Short mmCIF file of C-alpha atoms and ligand atoms in Angstrom, two decimals:
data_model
loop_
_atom_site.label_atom_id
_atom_site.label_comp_id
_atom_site.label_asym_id
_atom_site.label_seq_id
_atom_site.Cartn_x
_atom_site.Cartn_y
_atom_site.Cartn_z
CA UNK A 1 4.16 4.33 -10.03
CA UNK A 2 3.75 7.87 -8.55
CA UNK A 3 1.32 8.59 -6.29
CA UNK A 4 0.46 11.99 -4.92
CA UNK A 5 -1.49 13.35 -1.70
CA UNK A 6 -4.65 14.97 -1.34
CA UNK A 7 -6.55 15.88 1.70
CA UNK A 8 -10.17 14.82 2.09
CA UNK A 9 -13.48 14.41 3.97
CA UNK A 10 -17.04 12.55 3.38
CA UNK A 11 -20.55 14.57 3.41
CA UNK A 12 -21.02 15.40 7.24
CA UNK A 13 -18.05 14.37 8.97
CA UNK A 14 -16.60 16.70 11.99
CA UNK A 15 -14.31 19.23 10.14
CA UNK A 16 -11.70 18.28 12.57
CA UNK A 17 -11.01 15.12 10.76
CA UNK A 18 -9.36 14.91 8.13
CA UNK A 19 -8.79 12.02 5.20
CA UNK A 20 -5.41 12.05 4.17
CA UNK A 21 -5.25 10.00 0.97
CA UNK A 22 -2.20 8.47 -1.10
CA UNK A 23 -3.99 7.80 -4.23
CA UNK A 24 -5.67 4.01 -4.58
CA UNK A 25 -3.45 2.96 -1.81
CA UNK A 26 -4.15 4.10 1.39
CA UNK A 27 -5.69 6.30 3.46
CA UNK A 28 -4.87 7.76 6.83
CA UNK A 29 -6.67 10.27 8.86
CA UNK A 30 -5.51 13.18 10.71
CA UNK A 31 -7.30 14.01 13.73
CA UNK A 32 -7.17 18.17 15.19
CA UNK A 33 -7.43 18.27 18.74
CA UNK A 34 -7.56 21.32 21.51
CA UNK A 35 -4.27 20.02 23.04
CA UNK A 36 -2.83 17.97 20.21
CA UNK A 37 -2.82 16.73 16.91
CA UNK A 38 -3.06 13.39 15.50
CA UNK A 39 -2.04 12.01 12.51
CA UNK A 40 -3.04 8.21 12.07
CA UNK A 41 -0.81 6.17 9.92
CA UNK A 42 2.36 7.55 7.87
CA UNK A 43 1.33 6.26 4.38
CA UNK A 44 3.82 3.82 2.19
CA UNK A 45 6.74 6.38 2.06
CA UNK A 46 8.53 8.76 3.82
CA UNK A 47 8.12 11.15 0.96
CA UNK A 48 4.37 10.66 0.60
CA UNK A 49 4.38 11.26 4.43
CA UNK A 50 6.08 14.67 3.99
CA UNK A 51 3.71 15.50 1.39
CA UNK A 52 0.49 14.72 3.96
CA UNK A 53 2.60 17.00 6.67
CA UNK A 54 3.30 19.75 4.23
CA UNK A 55 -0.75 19.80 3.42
CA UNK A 56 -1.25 19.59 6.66
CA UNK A 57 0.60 22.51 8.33
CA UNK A 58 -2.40 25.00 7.43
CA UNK A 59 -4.16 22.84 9.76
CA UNK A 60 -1.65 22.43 12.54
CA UNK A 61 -0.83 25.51 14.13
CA UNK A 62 1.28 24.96 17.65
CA UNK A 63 -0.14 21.98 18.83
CA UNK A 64 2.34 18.99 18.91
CA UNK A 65 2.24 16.32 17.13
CA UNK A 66 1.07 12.52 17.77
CA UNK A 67 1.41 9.86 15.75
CA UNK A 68 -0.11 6.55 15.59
CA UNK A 69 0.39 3.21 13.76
CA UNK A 70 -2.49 1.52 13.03
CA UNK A 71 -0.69 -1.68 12.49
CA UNK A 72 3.04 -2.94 10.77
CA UNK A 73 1.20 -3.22 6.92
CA UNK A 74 3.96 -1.61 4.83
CA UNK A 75 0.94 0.79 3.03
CA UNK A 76 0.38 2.45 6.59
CA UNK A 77 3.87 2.73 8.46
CA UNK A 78 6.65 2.63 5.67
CA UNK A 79 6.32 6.31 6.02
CA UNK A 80 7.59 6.44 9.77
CA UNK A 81 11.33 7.95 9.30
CA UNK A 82 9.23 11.23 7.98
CA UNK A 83 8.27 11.51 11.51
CA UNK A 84 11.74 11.04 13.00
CA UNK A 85 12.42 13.72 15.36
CA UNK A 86 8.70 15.46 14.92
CA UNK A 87 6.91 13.31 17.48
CA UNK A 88 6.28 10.38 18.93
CA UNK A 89 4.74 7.22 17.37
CA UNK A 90 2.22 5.26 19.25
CA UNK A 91 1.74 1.87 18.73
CA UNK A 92 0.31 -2.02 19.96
CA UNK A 93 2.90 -3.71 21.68
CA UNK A 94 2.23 -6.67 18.94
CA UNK A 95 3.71 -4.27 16.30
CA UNK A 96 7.42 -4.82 17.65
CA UNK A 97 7.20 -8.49 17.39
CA UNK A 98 6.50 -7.68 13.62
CA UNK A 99 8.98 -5.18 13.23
CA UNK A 100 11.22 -7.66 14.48
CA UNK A 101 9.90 -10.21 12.58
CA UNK A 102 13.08 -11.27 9.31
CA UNK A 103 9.91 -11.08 7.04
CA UNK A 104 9.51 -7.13 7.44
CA UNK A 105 12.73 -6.55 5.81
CA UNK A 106 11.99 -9.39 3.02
CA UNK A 107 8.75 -7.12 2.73
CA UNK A 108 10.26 -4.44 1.97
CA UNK A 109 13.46 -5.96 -0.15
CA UNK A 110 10.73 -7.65 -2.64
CA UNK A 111 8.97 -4.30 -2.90
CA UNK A 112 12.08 -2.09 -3.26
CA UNK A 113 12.72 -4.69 -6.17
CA UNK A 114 9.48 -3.84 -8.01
CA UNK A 115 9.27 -0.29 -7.52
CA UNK A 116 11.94 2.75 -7.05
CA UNK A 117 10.00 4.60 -4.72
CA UNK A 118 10.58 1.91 -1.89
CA UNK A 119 14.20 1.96 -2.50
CA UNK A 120 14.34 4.88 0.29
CA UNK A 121 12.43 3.57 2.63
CA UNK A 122 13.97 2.53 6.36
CA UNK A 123 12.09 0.75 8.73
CA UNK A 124 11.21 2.94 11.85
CA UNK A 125 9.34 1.47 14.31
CA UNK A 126 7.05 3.12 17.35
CA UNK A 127 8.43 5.34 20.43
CA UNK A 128 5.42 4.03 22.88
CA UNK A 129 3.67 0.96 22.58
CA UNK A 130 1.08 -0.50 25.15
CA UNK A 131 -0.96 -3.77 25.75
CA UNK A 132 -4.88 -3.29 25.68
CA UNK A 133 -6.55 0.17 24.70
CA UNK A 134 -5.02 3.13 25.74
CA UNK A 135 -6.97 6.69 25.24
CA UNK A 136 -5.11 9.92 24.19
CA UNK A 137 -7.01 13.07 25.65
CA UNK A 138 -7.61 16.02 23.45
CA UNK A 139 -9.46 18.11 25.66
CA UNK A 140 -12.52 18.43 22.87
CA UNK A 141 -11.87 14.81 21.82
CA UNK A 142 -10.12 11.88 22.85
CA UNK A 143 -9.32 9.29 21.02
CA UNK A 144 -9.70 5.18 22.40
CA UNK A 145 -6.96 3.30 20.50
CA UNK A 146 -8.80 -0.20 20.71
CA UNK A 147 -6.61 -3.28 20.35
CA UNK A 148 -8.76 -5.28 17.51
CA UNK A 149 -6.30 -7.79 16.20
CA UNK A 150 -7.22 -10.86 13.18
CA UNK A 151 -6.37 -8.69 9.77
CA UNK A 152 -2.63 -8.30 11.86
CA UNK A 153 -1.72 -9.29 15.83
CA UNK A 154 -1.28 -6.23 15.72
CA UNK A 155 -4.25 -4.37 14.45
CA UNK A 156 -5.92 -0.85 16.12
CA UNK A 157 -8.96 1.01 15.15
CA UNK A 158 -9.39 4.30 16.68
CA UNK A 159 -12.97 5.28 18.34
CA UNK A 160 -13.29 8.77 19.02
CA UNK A 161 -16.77 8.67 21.31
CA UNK A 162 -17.43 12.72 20.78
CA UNK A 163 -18.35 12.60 17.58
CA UNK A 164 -19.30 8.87 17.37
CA UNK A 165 -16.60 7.92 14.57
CA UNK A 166 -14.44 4.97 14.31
CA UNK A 167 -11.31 4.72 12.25
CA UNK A 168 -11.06 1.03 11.59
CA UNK A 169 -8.37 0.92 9.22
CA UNK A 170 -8.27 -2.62 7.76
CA UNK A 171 -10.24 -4.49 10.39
CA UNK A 172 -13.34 -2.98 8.11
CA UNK A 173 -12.82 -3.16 4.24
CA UNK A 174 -15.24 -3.01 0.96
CA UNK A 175 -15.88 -5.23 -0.26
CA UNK A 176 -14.29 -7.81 2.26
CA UNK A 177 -11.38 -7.69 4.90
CA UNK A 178 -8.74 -10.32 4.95
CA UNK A 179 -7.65 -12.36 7.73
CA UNK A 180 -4.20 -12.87 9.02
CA UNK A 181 -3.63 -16.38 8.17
CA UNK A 182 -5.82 -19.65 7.77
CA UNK A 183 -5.57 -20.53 11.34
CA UNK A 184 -9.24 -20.46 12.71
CA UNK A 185 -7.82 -18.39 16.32
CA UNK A 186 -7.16 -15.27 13.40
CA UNK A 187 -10.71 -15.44 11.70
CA UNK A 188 -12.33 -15.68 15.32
CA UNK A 189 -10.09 -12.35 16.60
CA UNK A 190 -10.84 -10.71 13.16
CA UNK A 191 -14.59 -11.13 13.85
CA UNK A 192 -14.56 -10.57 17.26
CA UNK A 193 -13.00 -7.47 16.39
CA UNK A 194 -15.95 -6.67 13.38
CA UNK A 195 -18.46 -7.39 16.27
CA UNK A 196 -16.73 -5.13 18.95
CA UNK A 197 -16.66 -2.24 16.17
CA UNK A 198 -20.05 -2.78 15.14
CA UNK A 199 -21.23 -2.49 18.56
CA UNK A 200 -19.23 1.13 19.13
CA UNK A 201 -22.59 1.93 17.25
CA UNK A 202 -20.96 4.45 15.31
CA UNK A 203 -22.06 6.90 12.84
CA UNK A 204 -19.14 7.31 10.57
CA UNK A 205 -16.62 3.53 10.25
CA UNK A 206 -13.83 5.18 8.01
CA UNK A 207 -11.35 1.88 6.68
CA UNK A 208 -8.48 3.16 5.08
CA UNK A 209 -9.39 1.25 2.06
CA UNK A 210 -12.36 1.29 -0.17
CA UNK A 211 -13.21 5.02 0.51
CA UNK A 212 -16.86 4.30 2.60
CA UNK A 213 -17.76 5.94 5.52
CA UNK A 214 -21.08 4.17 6.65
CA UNK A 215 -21.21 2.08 9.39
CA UNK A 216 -23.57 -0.95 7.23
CA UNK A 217 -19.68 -1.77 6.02
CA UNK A 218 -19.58 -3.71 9.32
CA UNK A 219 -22.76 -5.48 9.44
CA UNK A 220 -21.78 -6.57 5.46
CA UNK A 221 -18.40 -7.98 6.92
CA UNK A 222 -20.41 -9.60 9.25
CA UNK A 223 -22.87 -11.48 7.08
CA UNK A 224 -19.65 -12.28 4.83
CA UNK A 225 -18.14 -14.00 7.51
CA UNK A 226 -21.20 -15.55 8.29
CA UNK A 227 -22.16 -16.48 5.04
CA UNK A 228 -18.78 -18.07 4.75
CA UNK A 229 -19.30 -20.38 7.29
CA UNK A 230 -22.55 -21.72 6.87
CA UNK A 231 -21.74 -22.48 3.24
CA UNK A 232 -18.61 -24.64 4.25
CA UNK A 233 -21.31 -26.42 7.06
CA UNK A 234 -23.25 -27.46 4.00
CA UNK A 235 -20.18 -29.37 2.12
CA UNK A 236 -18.90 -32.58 1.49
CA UNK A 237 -15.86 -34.11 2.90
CA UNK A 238 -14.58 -34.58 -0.75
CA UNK A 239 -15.63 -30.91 -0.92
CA UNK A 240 -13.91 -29.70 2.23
CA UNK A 241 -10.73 -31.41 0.60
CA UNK A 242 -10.76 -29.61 -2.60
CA UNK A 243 -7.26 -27.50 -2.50
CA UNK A 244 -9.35 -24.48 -5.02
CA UNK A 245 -12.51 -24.74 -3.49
CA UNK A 246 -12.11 -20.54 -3.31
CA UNK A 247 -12.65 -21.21 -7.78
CA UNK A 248 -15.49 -23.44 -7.21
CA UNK A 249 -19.42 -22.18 -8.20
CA UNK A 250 -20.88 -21.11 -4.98
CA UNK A 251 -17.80 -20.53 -2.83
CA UNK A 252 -16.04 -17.67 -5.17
CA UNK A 253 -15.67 -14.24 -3.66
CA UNK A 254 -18.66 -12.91 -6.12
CA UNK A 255 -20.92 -15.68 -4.81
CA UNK A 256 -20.78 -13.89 -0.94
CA UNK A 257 -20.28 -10.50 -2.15
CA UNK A 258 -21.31 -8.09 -5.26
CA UNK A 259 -18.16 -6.90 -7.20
CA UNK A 260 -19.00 -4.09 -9.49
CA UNK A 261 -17.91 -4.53 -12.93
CA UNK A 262 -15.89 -1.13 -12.81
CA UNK A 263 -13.25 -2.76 -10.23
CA UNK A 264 -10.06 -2.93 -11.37
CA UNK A 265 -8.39 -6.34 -12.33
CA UNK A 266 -5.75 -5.88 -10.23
CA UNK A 267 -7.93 -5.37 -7.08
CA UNK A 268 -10.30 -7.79 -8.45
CA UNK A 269 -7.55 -10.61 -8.22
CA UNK A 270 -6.24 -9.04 -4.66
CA UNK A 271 -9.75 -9.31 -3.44
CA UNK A 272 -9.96 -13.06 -4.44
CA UNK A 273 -7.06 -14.09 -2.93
CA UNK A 274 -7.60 -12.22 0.65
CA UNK A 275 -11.09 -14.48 -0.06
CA UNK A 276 -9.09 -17.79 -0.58
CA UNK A 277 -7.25 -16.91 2.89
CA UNK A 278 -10.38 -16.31 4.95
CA UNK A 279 -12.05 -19.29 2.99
CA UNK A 280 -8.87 -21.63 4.08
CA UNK A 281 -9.21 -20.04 7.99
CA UNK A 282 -13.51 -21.02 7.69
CA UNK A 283 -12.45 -24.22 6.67
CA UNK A 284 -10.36 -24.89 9.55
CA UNK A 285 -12.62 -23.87 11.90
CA UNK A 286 -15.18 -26.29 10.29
CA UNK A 287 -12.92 -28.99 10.74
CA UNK A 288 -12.26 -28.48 14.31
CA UNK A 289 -15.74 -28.12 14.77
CA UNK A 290 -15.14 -24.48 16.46
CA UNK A 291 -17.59 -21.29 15.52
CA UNK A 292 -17.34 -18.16 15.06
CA UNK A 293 -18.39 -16.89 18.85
ZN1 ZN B 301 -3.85 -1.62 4.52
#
């Protein structure tokens, strides 16, 4: 699959930020700064890294260079060794632990497998890493990296307050974001995240999927989350026990949310299964008898 660059924006955003798209993939944002600038997330390859820099340098001029990780998904990092020697990479302390982790390597072994352009790709991990928020001050803007963990341990969104935008990466996603695993403690972290973003009260929420910009992506998570729960309230115990309940009338992923015919079946299928996982996490919460907040 190739897969080329192209720098982007959406109708009224700040000119200083800047989309930085690899194709359908991904999309990270670059960030211009008095003092600095910041690039957020390196993309799925070095090479499609180097691409986004090359664009980029117009922008640049002589202001160093910071980057950050928004999490240790192979679609926003894989392009760290790009970076090597440029500048630093900023990250949550959780990120190491997944670095570290023998699955990152079986990651990217699997995906080297099924497509040459991973075949390059060495896993570089962040310079700095901190605990908590942490704020990086560009004189005109600064940008709060907030810890908002449950689509990864690891998760960040960036809020930059100035212009009232918030770069939540994957903790906000059209139609629906997916939780980290079926354990209940994930799906209340990934909501208590949605809630903390949706109270930023934000006028641009840029995921780096799904290509929207308007902050009623939140409040939608929201209800799906919501939705999801009060639906498994309402079920059976022979119901609650059904091992494809996510395939069952009135619990499928186009029963919560509306999936335009257009979407590809690819993403349609990807979609459905990120729905089975946050289904399996509701359904352990409802059997610990544990909400939401
Ligand atoms: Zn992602």
């Amino acid at each position: 699959m190739s897969i080329s660059v192209e720098l982007c924006t959406y109708p009224g955003l700040d000119d200083r930020i800047v989309i930085v798209r690899a194709g359908d993939e991904v999309d990270g944002v670059f960030v211009r700064t008095e003092r600095f600038n910041v690039l957020i997330d390196t993309l799925g390859t070095p090479e499609l890294c180097q691409s986004a820099l090359d664009l980029l340098e117009k922008k640049t001029g002589k202001r160093p260079l910071v980057v950050v990780n928004s999490h240790m998904d192979w679609d926003h990092f894989w392009g760290n060794a790009a970076i090597a020697g440029k500048a630093s990479i900023v990250a949550h302390a959780a990120a190491l632990e997944r670095l570290h982790d023998p699955s990152a390597l079986q990651v990217l072994r699997d995906k080297a497998k099924e497509d040459a352009r991973f075949q390059n790709v060495e896993l570089v991990g962040p310079d700095i890493t901190f605990a908590g928020s942490m704020s990086i001050h560009g004189g005109d803007l600064t940008l709060e990296l907030i810890h908002t963990p449950g689509h990864t341990p690891d998760h960040i969104a960036v809020w930059i307050p100035e212009v009232r935008v918030c770069l939540a990466v994957d903790a906000v996603e059209y139609p629906i974001p997916e939780v980290w695993s079926r354990n209940s403690d994930d799906l209340r972290m990934l909501y208590a995240s949605l809630r903390r973003i949706h109270d930023l009260n934000a006028e641009f929420v840029i995921p780096a999927h799904g290509r929207t910009f308007s902050p009623s992506m939140v409040g939608k998570n929201l209800s799906y989350f919501e939705g999801l729960a009060s639906r498994v309230a309402a079920l059976s115990e022979t119901q609650l026990a059904d091992p494809v309940l996510s395939e069952k009338s009135g619990c499928r992923l186009q029963d919560f949310v509306p999936i335009p015919d257009d979407m590809p079946d690819h993403l349609v299928k990807f979609y459905e299964q990120c729905h089975a996982t946050n289904l399996g996490a509701t359904l352990q919460a409802q059997v610990e008898g544990t909400k939401l907040e």
